[in-house]
mmCIF file of C-alpha atoms in Angstrom:
data_model
loop_
_atom_site.group_PDB
_atom_site.id
_atom_site.type_symbol
_atom_site.label_atom_id
_atom_site.label_comp_id
_atom_site.label_asym_id
_atom_site.label_seq_id
_atom_site.Cartn_x
_atom_site.Cartn_y
_atom_site.Cartn_z
ATOM 1 C CA MET A 1 26.985 0.030 17.951
ATOM 2 C CA MET A 2 26.727 -3.740 17.739
ATOM 3 C CA ASN A 3 27.075 -5.288 14.307
ATOM 4 C CA LEU A 4 24.927 -8.238 13.251
ATOM 5 C CA ARG A 5 27.554 -10.849 14.128
ATOM 6 C CA GLN A 6 27.998 -9.377 17.600
ATOM 7 C CA MET A 7 24.246 -9.329 18.098
ATOM 8 C CA GLU A 8 24.123 -12.966 16.999
ATOM 9 C CA VAL A 9 26.730 -13.956 19.630
ATOM 10 C CA PHE A 10 25.032 -11.876 22.319
ATOM 11 C CA TYR A 11 21.653 -13.401 21.474
ATOM 12 C CA ALA A 12 23.079 -16.938 21.562
ATOM 13 C CA ILE A 13 24.732 -16.394 24.972
ATOM 14 C CA MET A 14 21.535 -14.924 26.413
ATOM 15 C CA ARG A 15 19.510 -17.889 25.149
ATOM 16 C CA SER A 16 21.966 -20.626 26.134
ATOM 17 C CA GLY A 17 23.328 -19.051 29.340
ATOM 18 C CA SER A 18 26.985 -19.804 28.531
ATOM 19 C CA VAL A 19 29.780 -19.234 26.033
ATOM 20 C CA SER A 20 30.028 -22.960 25.350
ATOM 21 C CA GLY A 21 26.295 -23.191 24.706
ATOM 22 C CA ALA A 22 26.457 -20.221 22.341
ATOM 23 C CA ALA A 23 29.375 -21.833 20.487
ATOM 24 C CA ARG A 24 27.313 -24.988 19.946
ATOM 25 C CA MET A 25 24.312 -23.005 18.731
ATOM 26 C CA LEU A 26 26.450 -21.061 16.267
ATOM 27 C CA ASN A 27 28.616 -24.031 15.308
ATOM 28 C CA VAL A 28 31.842 -22.172 16.098
ATOM 29 C CA THR A 29 34.559 -22.528 18.747
ATOM 30 C CA GLN A 30 34.337 -21.125 22.291
ATOM 31 C CA PRO A 31 37.401 -18.882 21.762
ATOM 32 C CA ALA A 32 35.703 -17.363 18.716
ATOM 33 C CA VAL A 33 32.601 -16.540 20.766
ATOM 34 C CA SER A 34 34.701 -15.111 23.602
ATOM 35 C CA ALA A 35 36.713 -12.951 21.176
ATOM 36 C CA ILE A 36 33.583 -11.512 19.540
ATOM 37 C CA LEU A 37 31.991 -10.817 22.926
ATOM 38 C CA LYS A 38 35.139 -9.110 24.206
ATOM 39 C CA HIS A 39 35.359 -6.934 21.101
ATOM 40 C CA CYS A 40 31.661 -6.053 21.383
ATOM 41 C CA GLU A 41 31.985 -4.976 25.022
ATOM 42 C CA SER A 42 35.048 -2.926 24.104
ATOM 43 C CA GLN A 43 33.149 -1.127 21.375
ATOM 44 C CA LEU A 44 30.146 -0.492 23.594
ATOM 45 C CA LYS A 45 32.359 0.528 26.538
ATOM 46 C CA MET A 46 30.247 -1.516 28.941
ATOM 47 C CA ARG A 47 30.078 -5.049 30.293
ATOM 48 C CA LEU A 48 27.340 -7.315 29.049
ATOM 49 C CA PHE A 49 28.092 -10.351 31.224
ATOM 50 C CA VAL A 50 29.785 -11.014 34.553
ATOM 51 C CA ARG A 51 30.729 -14.264 36.255
ATOM 52 C CA VAL A 52 28.870 -15.058 39.458
ATOM 53 C CA ALA A 53 29.798 -18.300 41.235
ATOM 54 C CA GLY A 54 31.409 -19.540 38.032
ATOM 55 C CA ARG A 55 28.346 -18.854 35.872
ATOM 56 C CA LEU A 56 27.855 -16.135 33.263
ATOM 57 C CA GLN A 57 25.197 -13.612 34.273
ATOM 58 C CA PRO A 58 23.848 -10.774 32.096
ATOM 59 C CA THR A 59 24.320 -7.250 33.396
ATOM 60 C CA PRO A 60 21.354 -4.876 33.704
ATOM 61 C CA GLU A 61 22.548 -3.256 30.464
ATOM 62 C CA ALA A 62 22.413 -6.627 28.684
ATOM 63 C CA ALA A 63 18.913 -7.241 30.037
ATOM 64 C CA ALA A 64 17.856 -3.845 28.685
ATOM 65 C CA ILE A 65 19.283 -4.551 25.227
ATOM 66 C CA PHE A 66 18.008 -8.120 24.900
ATOM 67 C CA PRO A 67 14.329 -7.489 23.968
ATOM 68 C CA ASP A 68 15.301 -5.354 20.961
ATOM 69 C CA VAL A 69 17.968 -7.819 19.829
ATOM 70 C CA ALA A 70 15.508 -10.699 20.238
ATOM 71 C CA ALA A 71 12.990 -8.787 18.078
ATOM 72 C CA VAL A 72 15.613 -8.534 15.323
ATOM 73 C CA PHE A 73 16.221 -12.286 15.322
ATOM 74 C CA ASN A 74 12.537 -13.107 15.550
ATOM 75 C CA ARG A 75 12.058 -11.016 12.424
ATOM 76 C CA LEU A 76 14.949 -12.762 10.699
ATOM 77 C CA ASP A 77 13.392 -16.119 11.578
ATOM 78 C CA ALA A 78 10.096 -14.937 10.080
ATOM 79 C CA ILE A 79 11.879 -13.900 6.873
ATOM 80 C CA LYS A 80 13.585 -17.291 6.740
ATOM 81 C CA ARG A 81 10.242 -19.091 7.089
ATOM 82 C CA LEU A 82 8.701 -16.831 4.448
ATOM 83 C CA THR A 83 11.463 -17.548 1.926
ATOM 84 C CA GLN A 84 11.218 -21.268 2.637
ATOM 85 C CA ASP A 85 7.468 -21.149 2.046
ATOM 86 C CA LEU A 86 7.947 -19.225 -1.194
ATOM 87 C CA VAL A 87 10.597 -21.642 -2.427
ATOM 88 C CA GLY A 88 8.459 -24.597 -1.400
ATOM 89 C CA GLY A 89 5.378 -23.207 -3.163
ATOM 90 C CA ARG A 90 3.356 -22.950 0.064
ATOM 91 C CA LEU A 91 2.880 -19.188 0.034
ATOM 92 C CA GLY A 92 2.441 -16.447 -2.544
ATOM 93 C CA THR A 93 -0.020 -15.073 -5.085
ATOM 94 C CA LEU A 94 -0.867 -16.463 -8.510
ATOM 95 C CA SER A 95 -2.254 -14.225 -11.244
ATOM 96 C CA VAL A 96 -4.077 -16.117 -13.975
ATOM 97 C CA ALA A 97 -6.331 -15.126 -16.884
ATOM 98 C CA ALA A 98 -8.396 -17.684 -18.771
ATOM 99 C CA ALA A 99 -11.102 -17.897 -21.404
ATOM 100 C CA PHE A 100 -14.542 -18.102 -19.788
ATOM 101 C CA PRO A 101 -15.224 -21.864 -20.148
ATOM 102 C CA ILE A 102 -11.727 -22.731 -18.920
ATOM 103 C CA ALA A 103 -11.850 -20.278 -16.012
ATOM 104 C CA ASN A 104 -15.262 -21.472 -14.878
ATOM 105 C CA GLY A 105 -14.593 -25.161 -15.413
ATOM 106 C CA ALA A 106 -11.265 -26.985 -15.210
ATOM 107 C CA LEU A 107 -9.301 -24.019 -13.947
ATOM 108 C CA ALA A 108 -11.771 -23.254 -11.160
ATOM 109 C CA LYS A 109 -11.650 -26.884 -10.042
ATOM 110 C CA ALA A 110 -7.847 -26.933 -10.187
ATOM 111 C CA ALA A 111 -7.693 -23.699 -8.168
ATOM 112 C CA ALA A 112 -9.975 -25.147 -5.493
ATOM 113 C CA ASN A 113 -7.872 -28.308 -5.223
ATOM 114 C CA PHE A 114 -4.680 -26.264 -5.164
ATOM 115 C CA LEU A 115 -5.939 -24.058 -2.325
ATOM 116 C CA GLY A 116 -6.868 -27.190 -0.408
ATOM 117 C CA THR A 117 -3.218 -28.243 -0.568
ATOM 118 C CA TYR A 118 -1.786 -24.725 -0.080
ATOM 119 C CA PRO A 119 -4.341 -22.830 2.055
ATOM 120 C CA HIS A 120 -2.099 -19.771 2.459
ATOM 121 C CA MET A 121 -1.862 -19.166 -1.276
ATOM 122 C CA ARG A 122 -3.892 -16.445 -2.989
ATOM 123 C CA ILE A 123 -5.147 -16.622 -6.581
ATOM 124 C CA ALA A 124 -6.160 -13.662 -8.745
ATOM 125 C CA LEU A 125 -8.276 -15.162 -11.550
ATOM 126 C CA GLN A 126 -9.710 -13.224 -14.489
ATOM 127 C CA SER A 127 -12.352 -14.654 -16.845
ATOM 128 C CA LEU A 128 -11.958 -13.081 -20.296
ATOM 129 C CA THR A 129 -12.090 -13.755 -24.009
ATOM 130 C CA SER A 130 -9.140 -15.586 -25.557
ATOM 131 C CA ARG A 131 -7.896 -12.378 -27.171
ATOM 132 C CA GLU A 132 -8.076 -10.513 -23.880
ATOM 133 C CA VAL A 133 -6.178 -13.318 -22.157
ATOM 134 C CA LEU A 134 -3.360 -12.967 -24.689
ATOM 135 C CA ASP A 135 -3.260 -9.198 -24.130
ATOM 136 C CA ARG A 136 -3.000 -9.649 -20.355
ATOM 137 C CA VAL A 137 -0.020 -11.991 -20.751
ATOM 138 C CA ILE A 138 1.725 -9.760 -23.305
ATOM 139 C CA ASN A 139 1.341 -6.743 -20.998
ATOM 140 C CA ARG A 140 2.640 -8.770 -18.024
ATOM 141 C CA GLU A 141 -0.601 -8.166 -16.123
ATOM 142 C CA VAL A 142 -0.854 -11.887 -15.342
ATOM 143 C CA GLU A 143 1.717 -14.666 -15.003
ATOM 144 C CA LEU A 144 -0.276 -17.304 -16.840
ATOM 145 C CA GLY A 145 -2.989 -17.435 -19.465
ATOM 146 C CA ALA A 146 -5.206 -20.252 -20.722
ATOM 147 C CA ALA A 147 -7.037 -19.680 -23.982
ATOM 148 C CA TYR A 148 -8.114 -21.193 -27.263
ATOM 149 C CA GLU A 149 -6.003 -21.154 -30.390
ATOM 150 C CA PRO A 150 -5.096 -19.375 -32.554
ATOM 151 C CA VAL A 151 -2.630 -17.542 -30.312
ATOM 152 C CA VAL A 152 -0.148 -15.574 -32.404
ATOM 153 C CA SER A 153 2.467 -13.335 -30.798
ATOM 154 C CA PRO A 154 6.291 -13.428 -30.756
ATOM 155 C CA GLU A 155 6.199 -12.235 -27.134
ATOM 156 C CA VAL A 156 4.627 -15.394 -25.692
ATOM 157 C CA GLN A 157 5.250 -19.116 -25.457
ATOM 158 C CA THR A 158 2.391 -21.596 -25.672
ATOM 159 C CA GLU A 159 1.948 -25.163 -24.516
ATOM 160 C CA THR A 160 -0.955 -27.411 -25.452
ATOM 161 C CA LEU A 161 -3.129 -28.083 -22.445
ATOM 162 C CA ALA A 162 -6.018 -30.007 -24.019
ATOM 163 C CA THR A 163 -7.545 -30.851 -27.379
ATOM 164 C CA ALA A 164 -11.274 -31.311 -27.874
ATOM 165 C CA SER A 165 -14.026 -30.572 -30.380
ATOM 166 C CA ILE A 166 -16.944 -28.216 -30.766
ATOM 167 C CA ALA A 167 -20.282 -29.794 -29.895
ATOM 168 C CA CYS A 168 -23.981 -29.203 -30.355
ATOM 169 C CA VAL A 169 -25.562 -28.441 -26.977
ATOM 170 C CA LEU A 170 -29.330 -28.876 -27.032
ATOM 171 C CA ARG A 171 -32.326 -29.860 -24.976
ATOM 172 C CA ALA A 172 -32.705 -33.580 -24.285
ATOM 173 C CA ASP A 173 -36.192 -33.493 -25.884
ATOM 174 C CA HIS A 174 -34.894 -31.981 -29.162
ATOM 175 C CA PRO A 175 -35.309 -34.317 -32.188
ATOM 176 C CA LEU A 176 -31.534 -34.341 -32.846
ATOM 177 C CA ALA A 177 -30.742 -35.282 -29.242
ATOM 178 C CA GLN A 178 -31.459 -38.938 -30.083
ATOM 179 C CA GLN A 179 -28.477 -39.058 -32.452
ATOM 180 C CA GLU A 180 -25.011 -40.009 -31.198
ATOM 181 C CA THR A 181 -23.448 -37.393 -33.480
ATOM 182 C CA ILE A 182 -24.897 -34.458 -35.404
ATOM 183 C CA GLY A 183 -23.779 -33.697 -38.950
ATOM 184 C CA ILE A 184 -23.530 -30.128 -40.161
ATOM 185 C CA ARG A 185 -26.251 -30.775 -42.749
ATOM 186 C CA ASP A 186 -28.549 -32.038 -39.956
ATOM 187 C CA LEU A 187 -28.524 -28.492 -38.574
ATOM 188 C CA GLU A 188 -29.904 -26.774 -41.689
ATOM 189 C CA PRO A 189 -33.580 -26.648 -40.532
ATOM 190 C CA TYR A 190 -32.818 -25.373 -37.027
ATOM 191 C CA PRO A 191 -31.946 -21.993 -35.494
ATOM 192 C CA LEU A 192 -28.383 -21.968 -34.200
ATOM 193 C CA LEU A 193 -26.724 -20.158 -31.329
ATOM 194 C CA THR A 194 -23.005 -19.474 -31.598
ATOM 195 C CA TYR A 195 -20.154 -17.046 -31.060
ATOM 196 C CA ARG A 196 -19.777 -13.455 -32.157
ATOM 197 C CA ARG A 197 -17.832 -12.877 -35.344
ATOM 198 C CA ASP A 198 -14.844 -11.516 -33.404
ATOM 199 C CA ALA A 199 -14.474 -14.675 -31.290
ATOM 200 C CA ASN A 200 -11.538 -17.001 -31.959
ATOM 201 C CA LEU A 201 -13.693 -20.124 -32.227
ATOM 202 C CA TRP A 202 -16.159 -18.649 -34.702
ATOM 203 C CA PHE A 203 -13.629 -18.737 -37.558
ATOM 204 C CA ALA A 204 -13.184 -22.527 -37.271
ATOM 205 C CA ILE A 205 -16.962 -23.070 -37.057
ATOM 206 C CA GLU A 206 -17.617 -20.809 -40.041
ATOM 207 C CA ARG A 207 -14.992 -22.663 -42.085
ATOM 208 C CA ALA A 208 -16.626 -26.026 -41.300
ATOM 209 C CA PHE A 209 -20.058 -24.813 -42.456
ATOM 210 C CA SER A 210 -18.553 -23.276 -45.582
ATOM 211 C CA GLN A 211 -16.715 -26.488 -46.496
ATOM 212 C CA ALA A 212 -19.960 -28.437 -46.030
ATOM 213 C CA GLY A 213 -21.796 -25.988 -48.275
ATOM 214 C CA VAL A 214 -24.271 -25.122 -45.522
ATOM 215 C CA ALA A 215 -25.458 -21.608 -44.694
ATOM 216 C CA PRO A 216 -26.171 -21.675 -40.924
ATOM 217 C CA ARG A 217 -29.377 -20.143 -39.576
ATOM 218 C CA ILE A 218 -27.825 -18.180 -36.726
ATOM 219 C CA ALA A 219 -30.470 -16.820 -34.376
ATOM 220 C CA VAL A 220 -28.228 -15.433 -31.626
ATOM 221 C CA ARG A 221 -24.544 -14.607 -31.359
ATOM 222 C CA PHE A 222 -22.838 -14.292 -27.962
ATOM 223 C CA GLY A 223 -19.425 -14.005 -26.352
ATOM 224 C CA VAL A 224 -19.686 -16.606 -23.596
ATOM 225 C CA SER A 225 -20.452 -20.315 -24.083
ATOM 226 C CA LEU A 226 -22.661 -20.458 -20.993
ATOM 227 C CA THR A 227 -24.958 -17.843 -22.545
ATOM 228 C CA GLY A 228 -25.448 -20.083 -25.560
ATOM 229 C CA MET A 229 -26.169 -23.108 -23.382
ATOM 230 C CA MET A 230 -28.776 -21.218 -21.384
ATOM 231 C CA LEU A 231 -30.398 -19.923 -24.575
ATOM 232 C CA ALA A 232 -30.593 -23.521 -25.785
ATOM 233 C CA HIS A 233 -31.999 -24.568 -22.413
ATOM 234 C CA PHE A 234 -34.815 -22.039 -22.819
ATOM 235 C CA GLY A 235 -35.582 -23.277 -26.322
ATOM 236 C CA ALA A 236 -33.935 -20.654 -28.541
ATOM 237 C CA GLY A 237 -32.110 -23.219 -30.677
ATOM 238 C CA ILE A 238 -29.014 -25.412 -30.759
ATOM 239 C CA ALA A 239 -25.837 -24.008 -29.260
ATOM 240 C CA ILE A 240 -22.675 -24.648 -31.288
ATOM 241 C CA VAL A 241 -20.064 -24.282 -28.553
ATOM 242 C CA GLU A 242 -17.298 -25.995 -26.626
ATOM 243 C CA PRO A 243 -19.128 -28.380 -24.257
ATOM 244 C CA PHE A 244 -16.863 -28.216 -21.186
ATOM 245 C CA LEU A 245 -19.129 -26.160 -18.944
ATOM 246 C CA LEU A 246 -22.059 -28.495 -19.541
ATOM 247 C CA GLU A 247 -19.984 -31.312 -18.057
ATOM 248 C CA ASP A 248 -18.984 -29.198 -15.070
ATOM 249 C CA LEU A 249 -22.265 -27.412 -14.333
ATOM 250 C CA LYS A 250 -24.688 -30.255 -15.099
ATOM 251 C CA ILE A 251 -27.415 -28.047 -16.596
ATOM 252 C CA PRO A 252 -30.620 -30.096 -16.272
ATOM 253 C CA ASP A 253 -32.239 -31.647 -19.348
ATOM 254 C CA MET A 254 -29.345 -30.614 -21.612
ATOM 255 C CA VAL A 255 -27.063 -32.865 -23.673
ATOM 256 C CA ALA A 256 -23.998 -32.399 -25.867
ATOM 257 C CA ARG A 257 -23.525 -34.233 -29.150
ATOM 258 C CA PRO A 258 -20.295 -34.156 -31.218
ATOM 259 C CA LEU A 259 -20.477 -32.105 -34.407
ATOM 260 C CA VAL A 260 -19.444 -33.993 -37.575
ATOM 261 C CA PRO A 261 -17.098 -33.284 -39.270
ATOM 262 C CA ALA A 262 -15.234 -32.376 -36.118
ATOM 263 C CA VAL A 263 -14.245 -28.778 -35.450
ATOM 264 C CA GLU A 264 -11.170 -29.154 -33.291
ATOM 265 C CA LEU A 265 -10.281 -26.654 -30.606
ATOM 266 C CA ARG A 266 -7.000 -26.581 -28.791
ATOM 267 C CA THR A 267 -6.563 -25.087 -25.327
ATOM 268 C CA VAL A 268 -3.114 -23.664 -24.681
ATOM 269 C CA LEU A 269 -1.213 -22.274 -21.738
ATOM 270 C CA ILE A 270 0.297 -18.871 -22.496
ATOM 271 C CA ARG A 271 3.338 -17.380 -20.773
ATOM 272 C CA HIS A 272 5.444 -14.341 -21.547
ATOM 273 C CA ARG A 273 8.795 -15.369 -22.980
ATOM 274 C CA SER A 274 10.832 -13.179 -20.613
ATOM 275 C CA ALA A 275 8.769 -13.663 -17.440
ATOM 276 C CA PRO A 276 10.392 -15.570 -14.546
ATOM 277 C CA ARG A 277 8.761 -18.880 -13.656
ATOM 278 C CA SER A 278 7.914 -19.239 -9.984
ATOM 279 C CA VAL A 279 7.897 -22.571 -8.166
ATOM 280 C CA VAL A 280 4.306 -22.049 -7.089
ATOM 281 C CA MET A 281 3.161 -21.433 -10.676
ATOM 282 C CA GLU A 282 4.769 -24.671 -11.829
ATOM 283 C CA ASP A 283 2.964 -26.510 -9.020
ATOM 284 C CA PHE A 284 -0.329 -24.912 -10.038
ATOM 285 C CA ILE A 285 0.147 -25.898 -13.677
ATOM 286 C CA ALA A 286 0.737 -29.483 -12.550
ATOM 287 C CA HIS A 287 -2.583 -29.334 -10.620
ATOM 288 C CA LEU A 288 -4.350 -27.939 -13.688
ATOM 289 C CA LYS A 289 -2.970 -30.626 -16.007
ATOM 290 C CA LYS A 290 -4.004 -33.353 -13.575
ATOM 291 C CA THR A 291 -7.509 -31.910 -13.292
ATOM 292 C CA ILE A 292 -7.911 -31.934 -17.071
ATOM 293 C CA SER A 293 -6.426 -35.429 -17.361
ATOM 294 C CA ASP A 294 -8.734 -36.795 -14.642
ATOM 295 C CA ARG A 295 -11.776 -35.261 -16.363
ATOM 296 C CA ALA A 296 -10.780 -36.725 -19.726
ATOM 297 C CA CYS A 297 -10.421 -40.169 -18.140
ATOM 298 C CA ALA A 298 -13.809 -39.872 -16.418
ATOM 299 C CA THR A 299 -15.489 -38.778 -19.671
ATOM 300 C CA SER A 300 -14.023 -41.650 -21.697
ATOM 301 C CA ALA A 301 -14.796 -44.265 -19.013
#
């Protein structure tokens, strides 16, 4: 049988048509190529090349072997290209889980831009609650999570992605829509729409109302910010939510006004402490950070 080095020499001679050409292709000396070829023919007990009018010609046996040897090297070339693409971040699959507003806003935009740059990439994106995102990362079901604080687990590392504030989302014809900001006490007469009691953001909102000495009139509780915005759009009340999706989706006749005092929310990236960090994931995170930075600049302009 031919070993891989012998196949490499045979393949190079067949492609170049000479020992000297094969030596140049392989960056070795001609005697080295000749020695390997001689040893290969001895092992196979048959000639692979003969000299005709001073030129090396393949024997019928060599011609019969060549297609299979060429297939081996074509496959090796494909593996080489694949590894180069993986190292260069041009190929692969990303698995990401994010809280609903993040997944359907900044992260969706970043993913679209990223795929425009790397069209052969694939992204598996899950839209979940912040607690579910944390669970997916802990269980190594996704490589990256994006959620709202608090995120508490010794198994993960977090990195601040963005800081913003809860807002009042309401119809443009609502009496409070004329104000630049809305105080918590301003909300006392109105029905409010906000998160379920098991949602991360509800605890911060509840604390703000409690500190202001205001008992909120909560008409509807929900799990997804968009649900609250649509309820407000149809006149059910004022949605107390993070306002990101309103900026991205441009729901007609709806406005967002900052809540005062501010209820801060921090968006964090979540990664498992022991998970390897791929080149492509680092590139994607850079895209995501730029998307968020560009949006913040556009909003403040």
